[in-house]
């Protein structure tokens, strides 16, 4: 793989390590439920062209590709080890490809995608505004962005995670996202909380939430889903 011209080396190394030690393989089991809820809200059309930002091992991109038989899905990730894991599982899909790149420098033409999805990735981004401007650039007029995160001021239990991150993260509220959307030119932004319906069985996922009441509250509050639209021209 050719190394992208600009990328965040610290994030690349952190998530390459996740891919190599197997942490990223466990993510699908934890994220699938709220991603399915998100897909229902996205009103996906067979010819949609969808960008997945921070695609990891590519499971959500493969799911998206199954929903857009006349369209295209591009999964993008800063970690080349993630992209290497994503590519083989998708060899049979002719409407899916994976690219190694930083979302702050998306190697794609402007106004191409009708939708962009970003799952449990946005809070890692070094400069969220640059990233949103890049997503805006590659979205077609009328296209929409969908960002879903547990880590937010809306789920206060996730504050417990903060000391455990090995890279800097952004703790934002729905209001903060609203301001970001506005400053990048997006309109019609909206927010939903998606309660966590994933099985409460994997101790490693909940290792920083040992109090059962906190864990219940974490699951009740769930993930913050934010969406906004690039205006029609
Ligand atoms: C917590 S993982 C989530 C992966 C996937 N969305 C999932 O749910 O399984 C975060 C992902 O975001 C990617 N990522 C982090 N910063 C990025 C950036 N600046 N540009 C592109 N991808 C990035 C990481 O490499 C990692 O694969």
PDB file of C-alpha atoms and ligand atoms in Angstrom:
ATOM      1  CA  UNK A   1       0.000   0.000   0.000  1.00  0.00           C
ATOM      2  CA  UNK A   2       1.291   3.493  -0.822  1.00  0.00           C
ATOM      3  CA  UNK A   3       1.584   5.641   2.279  1.00  0.00           C
ATOM      4  CA  UNK A   4      -0.745   8.668   2.175  1.00  0.00           C
ATOM      5  CA  UNK A   5       0.980  12.053   1.954  1.00  0.00           C
ATOM      6  CA  UNK A   6      -0.599  13.382   5.159  1.00  0.00           C
ATOM      7  CA  UNK A   7      -1.666  11.354   8.127  1.00  0.00           C
ATOM      8  CA  UNK A   8      -1.733  11.266  11.916  1.00  0.00           C
ATOM      9  CA  UNK A   9       1.087   8.861  12.758  1.00  0.00           C
ATOM     10  CA  UNK A  10       0.087   8.519  16.416  1.00  0.00           C
ATOM     11  CA  UNK A  11      -3.438   7.380  15.503  1.00  0.00           C
ATOM     12  CA  UNK A  12      -2.035   5.093  12.835  1.00  0.00           C
ATOM     13  CA  UNK A  13       0.234   3.374  15.337  1.00  0.00           C
ATOM     14  CA  UNK A  14      -2.438   3.118  18.049  1.00  0.00           C
ATOM     15  CA  UNK A  15      -4.967   1.485  15.745  1.00  0.00           C
ATOM     16  CA  UNK A  16      -2.424  -0.691  13.997  1.00  0.00           C
ATOM     17  CA  UNK A  17      -1.799  -2.097  17.465  1.00  0.00           C
ATOM     18  CA  UNK A  18      -5.559  -2.711  17.941  1.00  0.00           C
ATOM     19  CA  UNK A  19      -5.584  -4.631  14.654  1.00  0.00           C
ATOM     20  CA  UNK A  20      -2.498  -6.658  15.540  1.00  0.00           C
ATOM     21  CA  UNK A  21      -3.588  -7.600  19.075  1.00  0.00           C
ATOM     22  CA  UNK A  22      -7.140  -8.512  18.010  1.00  0.00           C
ATOM     23  CA  UNK A  23      -9.021  -5.732  19.820  1.00  0.00           C
ATOM     24  CA  UNK A  24     -10.638  -4.501  16.629  1.00  0.00           C
ATOM     25  CA  UNK A  25     -12.062  -7.940  15.820  1.00  0.00           C
ATOM     26  CA  UNK A  26     -14.319  -7.670  18.876  1.00  0.00           C
ATOM     27  CA  UNK A  27     -15.852  -4.352  17.842  1.00  0.00           C
ATOM     28  CA  UNK A  28     -18.524  -5.680  15.500  1.00  0.00           C
ATOM     29  CA  UNK A  29     -20.255  -7.593  18.308  1.00  0.00           C
ATOM     30  CA  UNK A  30     -20.502  -4.403  20.386  1.00  0.00           C
ATOM     31  CA  UNK A  31     -21.323  -1.906  17.683  1.00  0.00           C
ATOM     32  CA  UNK A  32     -23.614  -3.859  15.360  1.00  0.00           C
ATOM     33  CA  UNK A  33     -26.889  -3.176  17.245  1.00  0.00           C
ATOM     34  CA  UNK A  34     -26.621   0.594  17.272  1.00  0.00           C
ATOM     35  CA  UNK A  35     -25.194   0.649  13.745  1.00  0.00           C
ATOM     36  CA  UNK A  36     -28.268  -1.311  12.572  1.00  0.00           C
ATOM     37  CA  UNK A  37     -30.489   1.305  14.281  1.00  0.00           C
ATOM     38  CA  UNK A  38     -28.479   4.012  12.510  1.00  0.00           C
ATOM     39  CA  UNK A  39     -28.841   2.291   9.111  1.00  0.00           C
ATOM     40  CA  UNK A  40     -32.626   2.260   9.567  1.00  0.00           C
ATOM     41  CA  UNK A  41     -32.590   6.049  10.000  1.00  0.00           C
ATOM     42  CA  UNK A  42     -30.251   6.684   7.052  1.00  0.00           C
ATOM     43  CA  UNK A  43     -32.894   5.872   4.414  1.00  0.00           C
ATOM     44  CA  UNK A  44     -30.297   4.084   2.290  1.00  0.00           C
ATOM     45  CA  UNK A  45     -31.093   3.850  -1.439  1.00  0.00           C
ATOM     46  CA  UNK A  46     -29.802   1.112  -3.796  1.00  0.00           C
ATOM     47  CA  UNK A  47     -27.667   3.612  -5.764  1.00  0.00           C
ATOM     48  CA  UNK A  48     -26.200   5.461  -2.784  1.00  0.00           C
ATOM     49  CA  UNK A  49     -22.450   6.103  -2.734  1.00  0.00           C
ATOM     50  CA  UNK A  50     -21.400   5.840   0.898  1.00  0.00           C
ATOM     51  CA  UNK A  51     -18.130   6.753   2.608  1.00  0.00           C
ATOM     52  CA  UNK A  52     -17.382   5.016   5.901  1.00  0.00           C
ATOM     53  CA  UNK A  53     -14.858   7.015   7.931  1.00  0.00           C
ATOM     54  CA  UNK A  54     -12.806   4.922  10.390  1.00  0.00           C
ATOM     55  CA  UNK A  55     -14.001   1.639   8.935  1.00  0.00           C
ATOM     56  CA  UNK A  56     -11.720  -0.564  11.067  1.00  0.00           C
ATOM     57  CA  UNK A  57     -11.889  -4.165   9.861  1.00  0.00           C
ATOM     58  CA  UNK A  58     -14.685  -3.243   7.470  1.00  0.00           C
ATOM     59  CA  UNK A  59     -17.733  -5.088   8.828  1.00  0.00           C
ATOM     60  CA  UNK A  60     -20.038  -2.031   8.616  1.00  0.00           C
ATOM     61  CA  UNK A  61     -18.788  -1.178   5.119  1.00  0.00           C
ATOM     62  CA  UNK A  62     -19.610  -4.752   4.016  1.00  0.00           C
ATOM     63  CA  UNK A  63     -23.110  -4.373   5.509  1.00  0.00           C
ATOM     64  CA  UNK A  64     -23.537  -1.041   3.709  1.00  0.00           C
ATOM     65  CA  UNK A  65     -22.374  -2.579   0.413  1.00  0.00           C
ATOM     66  CA  UNK A  66     -25.115  -5.215   0.710  1.00  0.00           C
ATOM     67  CA  UNK A  67     -27.671  -2.375   0.865  1.00  0.00           C
ATOM     68  CA  UNK A  68     -26.436  -0.447  -2.203  1.00  0.00           C
ATOM     69  CA  UNK A  69     -26.283  -3.023  -5.052  1.00  0.00           C
ATOM     70  CA  UNK A  70     -26.288  -0.224  -7.660  1.00  0.00           C
ATOM     71  CA  UNK A  71     -24.014   2.057  -5.657  1.00  0.00           C
ATOM     72  CA  UNK A  72     -20.586   2.047  -4.057  1.00  0.00           C
ATOM     73  CA  UNK A  73     -19.104   1.941  -0.553  1.00  0.00           C
ATOM     74  CA  UNK A  74     -15.653   3.245   0.296  1.00  0.00           C
ATOM     75  CA  UNK A  75     -14.235   2.349   3.707  1.00  0.00           C
ATOM     76  CA  UNK A  76     -11.420   4.656   4.813  1.00  0.00           C
ATOM     77  CA  UNK A  77      -9.063   4.160   7.751  1.00  0.00           C
ATOM     78  CA  UNK A  78      -5.860   5.753   9.044  1.00  0.00           C
ATOM     79  CA  UNK A  79      -4.482   2.375  10.176  1.00  0.00           C
ATOM     80  CA  UNK A  80      -2.993   0.302   7.348  1.00  0.00           C
ATOM     81  CA  UNK A  81      -3.264  -2.867   9.458  1.00  0.00           C
ATOM     82  CA  UNK A  82      -7.041  -2.274   9.671  1.00  0.00           C
ATOM     83  CA  UNK A  83      -7.242  -1.828   5.889  1.00  0.00           C
ATOM     84  CA  UNK A  84      -5.198  -5.018   5.393  1.00  0.00           C
ATOM     85  CA  UNK A  85      -7.689  -6.916   7.548  1.00  0.00           C
ATOM     86  CA  UNK A  86     -10.696  -5.344   5.802  1.00  0.00           C
ATOM     87  CA  UNK A  87      -9.660  -6.022   2.198  1.00  0.00           C
ATOM     88  CA  UNK A  88      -9.653  -9.852   1.945  1.00  0.00           C
ATOM     89  CA  UNK A  89     -13.169 -10.239   3.391  1.00  0.00           C
ATOM     90  CA  UNK A  90     -14.499  -7.983   0.677  1.00  0.00           C
ATOM     91  CA  UNK A  91     -12.797  -9.432  -2.381  1.00  0.00           C
ATOM     92  CA  UNK A  92     -16.108 -10.809  -3.661  1.00  0.00           C
ATOM     93  CA  UNK A  93     -17.914  -7.428  -3.479  1.00  0.00           C
ATOM     94  CA  UNK A  94     -17.523  -5.365  -6.614  1.00  0.00           C
ATOM     95  CA  UNK A  95     -19.182  -2.306  -5.064  1.00  0.00           C
ATOM     96  CA  UNK A  96     -16.824  -2.031  -2.067  1.00  0.00           C
ATOM     97  CA  UNK A  97     -13.273  -0.823  -1.667  1.00  0.00           C
ATOM     98  CA  UNK A  98     -11.032   0.169   1.205  1.00  0.00           C
ATOM     99  CA  UNK A  99      -8.529   3.013   1.244  1.00  0.00           C
ATOM    100  CA  UNK A 100      -5.714   3.829   3.625  1.00  0.00           C
ATOM    101  CA  UNK A 101      -6.054   7.538   4.438  1.00  0.00           C
ATOM    102  CA  UNK A 102      -6.649  10.097   7.137  1.00  0.00           C
ATOM    103  CA  UNK A 103     -10.124  11.627   7.134  1.00  0.00           C
ATOM    104  CA  UNK A 104      -8.473  15.040   7.323  1.00  0.00           C
ATOM    105  CA  UNK A 105      -7.160  14.455   3.764  1.00  0.00           C
ATOM    106  CA  UNK A 106      -9.714  12.262   1.947  1.00  0.00           C
ATOM    107  CA  UNK A 107      -8.213  11.095  -1.375  1.00  0.00           C
ATOM    108  CA  UNK A 108     -11.426  11.499  -3.331  1.00  0.00           C
ATOM    109  CA  UNK A 109     -13.078  13.957  -5.703  1.00  0.00           C
ATOM    110  CA  UNK A 110     -15.497  16.524  -4.336  1.00  0.00           C
ATOM    111  CA  UNK A 111     -19.307  16.044  -4.280  1.00  0.00           C
ATOM    112  CA  UNK A 112     -19.073  12.282  -4.908  1.00  0.00           C
ATOM    113  CA  UNK A 113     -20.762  10.591  -1.932  1.00  0.00           C
ATOM    114  CA  UNK A 114     -24.464  10.738  -1.079  1.00  0.00           C
ATOM    115  CA  UNK A 115     -23.862   9.680   2.538  1.00  0.00           C
ATOM    116  CA  UNK A 116     -21.009   9.380   5.049  1.00  0.00           C
ATOM    117  CA  UNK A 117     -21.033   7.202   8.166  1.00  0.00           C
ATOM    118  CA  UNK A 118     -18.579   7.391  11.061  1.00  0.00           C
ATOM    119  CA  UNK A 119     -18.852   4.832  13.909  1.00  0.00           C
ATOM    120  CA  UNK A 120     -17.008   5.307  17.240  1.00  0.00           C
ATOM    121  CA  UNK A 121     -14.230   7.205  15.476  1.00  0.00           C
ATOM    122  CA  UNK A 122     -14.979  10.912  15.525  1.00  0.00           C
ATOM    123  CA  UNK A 123     -13.749  11.565  19.069  1.00  0.00           C
ATOM    124  CA  UNK A 124     -10.278  10.342  18.108  1.00  0.00           C
ATOM    125  CA  UNK A 125      -9.811  12.918  15.369  1.00  0.00           C
ATOM    126  CA  UNK A 126      -7.069  15.440  15.982  1.00  0.00           C
ATOM    127  CA  UNK A 127      -8.948  18.278  14.319  1.00  0.00           C
ATOM    128  CA  UNK A 128     -12.684  17.510  14.115  1.00  0.00           C
ATOM    129  CA  UNK A 129     -13.408  20.682  12.164  1.00  0.00           C
ATOM    130  CA  UNK A 130     -10.868  19.828   9.432  1.00  0.00           C
ATOM    131  CA  UNK A 131     -12.369  16.341   9.251  1.00  0.00           C
ATOM    132  CA  UNK A 132     -15.929  17.646   8.906  1.00  0.00           C
ATOM    133  CA  UNK A 133     -14.849  20.112   6.224  1.00  0.00           C
ATOM    134  CA  UNK A 134     -13.300  17.221   4.288  1.00  0.00           C
ATOM    135  CA  UNK A 135     -16.475  15.145   4.676  1.00  0.00           C
ATOM    136  CA  UNK A 136     -18.508  18.158   3.502  1.00  0.00           C
ATOM    137  CA  UNK A 137     -16.222  18.518   0.462  1.00  0.00           C
ATOM    138  CA  UNK A 138     -16.731  14.938  -0.722  1.00  0.00           C
ATOM    139  CA  UNK A 139     -20.510  14.884  -0.048  1.00  0.00           C
ATOM    140  CA  UNK A 140     -22.813  15.750  -2.912  1.00  0.00           C
ATOM    141  CA  UNK A 141     -25.274  18.633  -2.390  1.00  0.00           C
ATOM    142  CA  UNK A 142     -28.136  17.199  -0.333  1.00  0.00           C
ATOM    143  CA  UNK A 143     -25.845  14.441   0.986  1.00  0.00           C
ATOM    144  CA  UNK A 144     -25.842  13.593   4.689  1.00  0.00           C
ATOM    145  CA  UNK A 145     -23.291  12.721   7.361  1.00  0.00           C
ATOM    146  CA  UNK A 146     -24.051  10.278  10.201  1.00  0.00           C
ATOM    147  CA  UNK A 147     -21.772  10.191  13.243  1.00  0.00           C
ATOM    148  CA  UNK A 148     -22.412   7.777  16.103  1.00  0.00           C
ATOM    149  CA  UNK A 149     -20.412   7.745  19.342  1.00  0.00           C
ATOM    150  CA  UNK A 150     -20.822   6.496  22.873  1.00  0.00           C
ATOM    151  CA  UNK A 151     -18.165   8.902  24.174  1.00  0.00           C
ATOM    152  CA  UNK A 152     -20.061  12.181  24.575  1.00  0.00           C
ATOM    153  CA  UNK A 153     -21.244  14.567  27.250  1.00  0.00           C
ATOM    154  CA  UNK A 154     -24.739  13.112  26.697  1.00  0.00           C
ATOM    155  CA  UNK A 155     -23.662   9.748  28.159  1.00  0.00           C
ATOM    156  CA  UNK A 156     -21.938  10.913  31.328  1.00  0.00           C
ATOM    157  CA  UNK A 157     -20.907   7.378  32.262  1.00  0.00           C
ATOM    158  CA  UNK A 158     -18.443   7.369  29.359  1.00  0.00           C
ATOM    159  CA  UNK A 159     -16.388   9.963  31.274  1.00  0.00           C
ATOM    160  CA  UNK A 160     -15.061   6.938  33.204  1.00  0.00           C
ATOM    161  CA  UNK A 161     -13.241   5.882  30.035  1.00  0.00           C
ATOM    162  CA  UNK A 162     -11.228   9.077  29.719  1.00  0.00           C
ATOM    163  CA  UNK A 163      -8.179   8.079  31.832  1.00  0.00           C
ATOM    164  CA  UNK A 164      -7.831   4.838  29.855  1.00  0.00           C
ATOM    165  CA  UNK A 165      -7.327   6.228  26.328  1.00  0.00           C
ATOM    166  CA  UNK A 166      -3.727   6.018  25.074  1.00  0.00           C
ATOM    167  CA  UNK A 167      -4.260   8.800  22.531  1.00  0.00           C
ATOM    168  CA  UNK A 168      -5.935  12.211  22.985  1.00  0.00           C
ATOM    169  CA  UNK A 169      -9.733  12.263  22.509  1.00  0.00           C
ATOM    170  CA  UNK A 170     -12.358  14.999  22.133  1.00  0.00           C
ATOM    171  CA  UNK A 171     -15.252  14.895  24.561  1.00  0.00           C
ATOM    172  CA  UNK A 172     -18.006  16.836  22.783  1.00  0.00           C
ATOM    173  CA  UNK A 173     -21.699  17.428  23.435  1.00  0.00           C
ATOM    174  CA  UNK A 174     -24.539  17.427  20.922  1.00  0.00           C
ATOM    175  CA  UNK A 175     -24.432  21.225  21.152  1.00  0.00           C
ATOM    176  CA  UNK A 176     -20.707  21.254  20.337  1.00  0.00           C
ATOM    177  CA  UNK A 177     -21.396  19.071  17.292  1.00  0.00           C
ATOM    178  CA  UNK A 178     -24.162  21.461  16.241  1.00  0.00           C
ATOM    179  CA  UNK A 179     -21.689  24.355  16.253  1.00  0.00           C
ATOM    180  CA  UNK A 180     -19.157  22.307  14.293  1.00  0.00           C
ATOM    181  CA  UNK A 181     -21.765  21.338  11.707  1.00  0.00           C
ATOM    182  CA  UNK A 182     -22.757  24.987  11.299  1.00  0.00           C
ATOM    183  CA  UNK A 183     -19.202  26.250  10.963  1.00  0.00           C
ATOM    184  CA  UNK A 184     -18.532  23.660   8.225  1.00  0.00           C
ATOM    185  CA  UNK A 185     -21.623  24.662   6.220  1.00  0.00           C
ATOM    186  CA  UNK A 186     -23.948  21.776   7.136  1.00  0.00           C
ATOM    187  CA  UNK A 187     -27.677  22.303   7.711  1.00  0.00           C
ATOM    188  CA  UNK A 188     -30.630  20.375   9.174  1.00  0.00           C
ATOM    189  CA  UNK A 189     -28.636  18.813  11.954  1.00  0.00           C
ATOM    190  CA  UNK A 190     -30.386  16.483  14.372  1.00  0.00           C
ATOM    191  CA  UNK A 191     -29.453  14.272  17.338  1.00  0.00           C
ATOM    192  CA  UNK A 192     -30.796  11.014  18.771  1.00  0.00           C
ATOM    193  CA  UNK A 193     -29.740   8.830  21.667  1.00  0.00           C
ATOM    194  CA  UNK A 194     -29.686   5.122  20.787  1.00  0.00           C
ATOM    195  CA  UNK A 195     -29.975   2.897  23.882  1.00  0.00           C
ATOM    196  CA  UNK A 196     -27.489   0.051  23.984  1.00  0.00           C
ATOM    197  CA  UNK A 197     -29.131  -3.304  23.198  1.00  0.00           C
ATOM    198  CA  UNK A 198     -25.881  -5.221  22.761  1.00  0.00           C
ATOM    199  CA  UNK A 199     -25.495  -8.314  24.975  1.00  0.00           C
ATOM    200  CA  UNK A 200     -24.144  -7.313  28.389  1.00  0.00           C
ATOM    201  CA  UNK A 201     -21.856 -10.298  28.545  1.00  0.00           C
ATOM    202  CA  UNK A 202     -18.346  -9.321  27.524  1.00  0.00           C
ATOM    203  CA  UNK A 203     -16.432  -8.291  30.649  1.00  0.00           C
ATOM    204  CA  UNK A 204     -13.499  -6.926  28.630  1.00  0.00           C
ATOM    205  CA  UNK A 205     -15.741  -4.376  26.894  1.00  0.00           C
ATOM    206  CA  UNK A 206     -17.095  -3.147  30.220  1.00  0.00           C
ATOM    207  CA  UNK A 207     -13.856  -3.418  32.197  1.00  0.00           C
ATOM    208  CA  UNK A 208     -13.961   0.251  33.212  1.00  0.00           C
ATOM    209  CA  UNK A 209     -17.622  -0.001  34.290  1.00  0.00           C
ATOM    210  CA  UNK A 210     -17.643  -2.489  37.127  1.00  0.00           C
ATOM    211  CA  UNK A 211     -20.548  -0.968  39.086  1.00  0.00           C
ATOM    212  CA  UNK A 212     -23.757  -2.678  37.827  1.00  0.00           C
ATOM    213  CA  UNK A 213     -25.828   0.527  38.271  1.00  0.00           C
ATOM    214  CA  UNK A 214     -23.356   2.546  36.230  1.00  0.00           C
ATOM    215  CA  UNK A 215     -23.322  -0.119  33.578  1.00  0.00           C
ATOM    216  CA  UNK A 216     -27.139  -0.131  33.416  1.00  0.00           C
ATOM    217  CA  UNK A 217     -27.169   3.664  33.106  1.00  0.00           C
ATOM    218  CA  UNK A 218     -24.464   3.534  30.399  1.00  0.00           C
ATOM    219  CA  UNK A 219     -26.619   1.112  28.419  1.00  0.00           C
ATOM    220  CA  UNK A 220     -29.843   3.066  28.962  1.00  0.00           C
ATOM    221  CA  UNK A 221     -28.234   6.292  27.733  1.00  0.00           C
ATOM    222  CA  UNK A 222     -26.447   4.546  24.869  1.00  0.00           C
ATOM    223  CA  UNK A 223     -24.848   6.197  21.856  1.00  0.00           C
ATOM    224  CA  UNK A 224     -25.249   9.726  20.533  1.00  0.00           C
ATOM    225  CA  UNK A 225     -26.170   9.756  16.824  1.00  0.00           C
ATOM    226  CA  UNK A 226     -25.668  13.047  15.018  1.00  0.00           C
ATOM    227  CA  UNK A 227     -26.684  13.787  11.463  1.00  0.00           C
ATOM    228  CA  UNK A 228     -26.522  16.823   9.203  1.00  0.00           C
ATOM    229  CA  UNK A 229     -26.966  17.611   5.526  1.00  0.00           C
ATOM    230  CA  UNK A 230     -24.917  19.457   2.940  1.00  0.00           C
ATOM    231  CA  UNK A 231     -27.306  22.056   1.464  1.00  0.00           C
ATOM    232  CA  UNK A 232     -28.655  21.644  -2.055  1.00  0.00           C
ATOM    233  CA  UNK A 233     -27.065  24.090  -4.521  1.00  0.00           C
TER     234      UNK A 233
HETATM  235  C1  LIG B   1     -12.741   2.430  17.741  1.00  0.00           C
HETATM  236  S1  LIG B   1     -12.271   2.049  16.120  1.00  0.00           S
HETATM  237  C2  LIG B   1     -13.877   1.789  15.346  1.00  0.00           C
HETATM  238  C3  LIG B   1     -13.740   0.982  14.077  1.00  0.00           C
HETATM  239  C4  LIG B   1     -15.066   0.682  13.370  1.00  0.00           C
HETATM  240  N1  LIG B   1     -15.790   1.907  13.049  1.00  0.00           N
HETATM  241  C5  LIG B   1     -15.895  -0.266  14.171  1.00  0.00           C
HETATM  242  O1  LIG B   1     -16.916   0.151  14.721  1.00  0.00           O
HETATM  243  O2  LIG B   1     -15.546  -1.446  14.257  1.00  0.00           O
HETATM  244  C6  LIG B   1     -11.810   3.625  15.462  1.00  0.00           C
HETATM  245  C7  LIG B   1     -11.292   3.558  14.027  1.00  0.00           C
HETATM  246  O3  LIG B   1     -11.078   4.869  13.537  1.00  0.00           O
HETATM  247  C8  LIG B   1      -9.880   4.880  12.789  1.00  0.00           C
HETATM  248  N2  LIG B   1      -9.363   6.265  12.781  1.00  0.00           N
HETATM  249  C9  LIG B   1      -8.917   6.971  13.843  1.00  0.00           C
HETATM  250  N3  LIG B   1      -8.505   8.183  13.461  1.00  0.00           N
HETATM  251  C10 LIG B   1      -8.688   8.261  12.112  1.00  0.00           C
HETATM  252  C11 LIG B   1      -8.429   9.255  11.133  1.00  0.00           C
HETATM  253  N4  LIG B   1      -7.888  10.440  11.463  1.00  0.00           N
HETATM  254  N5  LIG B   1      -8.764   9.001   9.854  1.00  0.00           N
HETATM  255  C12 LIG B   1      -9.300   7.795   9.502  1.00  0.00           C
HETATM  256  N6  LIG B   1      -9.543   6.795  10.385  1.00  0.00           N
HETATM  257  C13 LIG B   1      -9.252   7.030  11.679  1.00  0.00           C
HETATM  258  C14 LIG B   1      -8.990   3.911  13.538  1.00  0.00           C
HETATM  259  O4  LIG B   1      -7.894   3.446  12.795  1.00  0.00           O
HETATM  260  C15 LIG B   1      -9.973   2.810  13.912  1.00  0.00           C
HETATM  261  O5  LIG B   1     -10.064   1.821  12.924  1.00  0.00           O
END
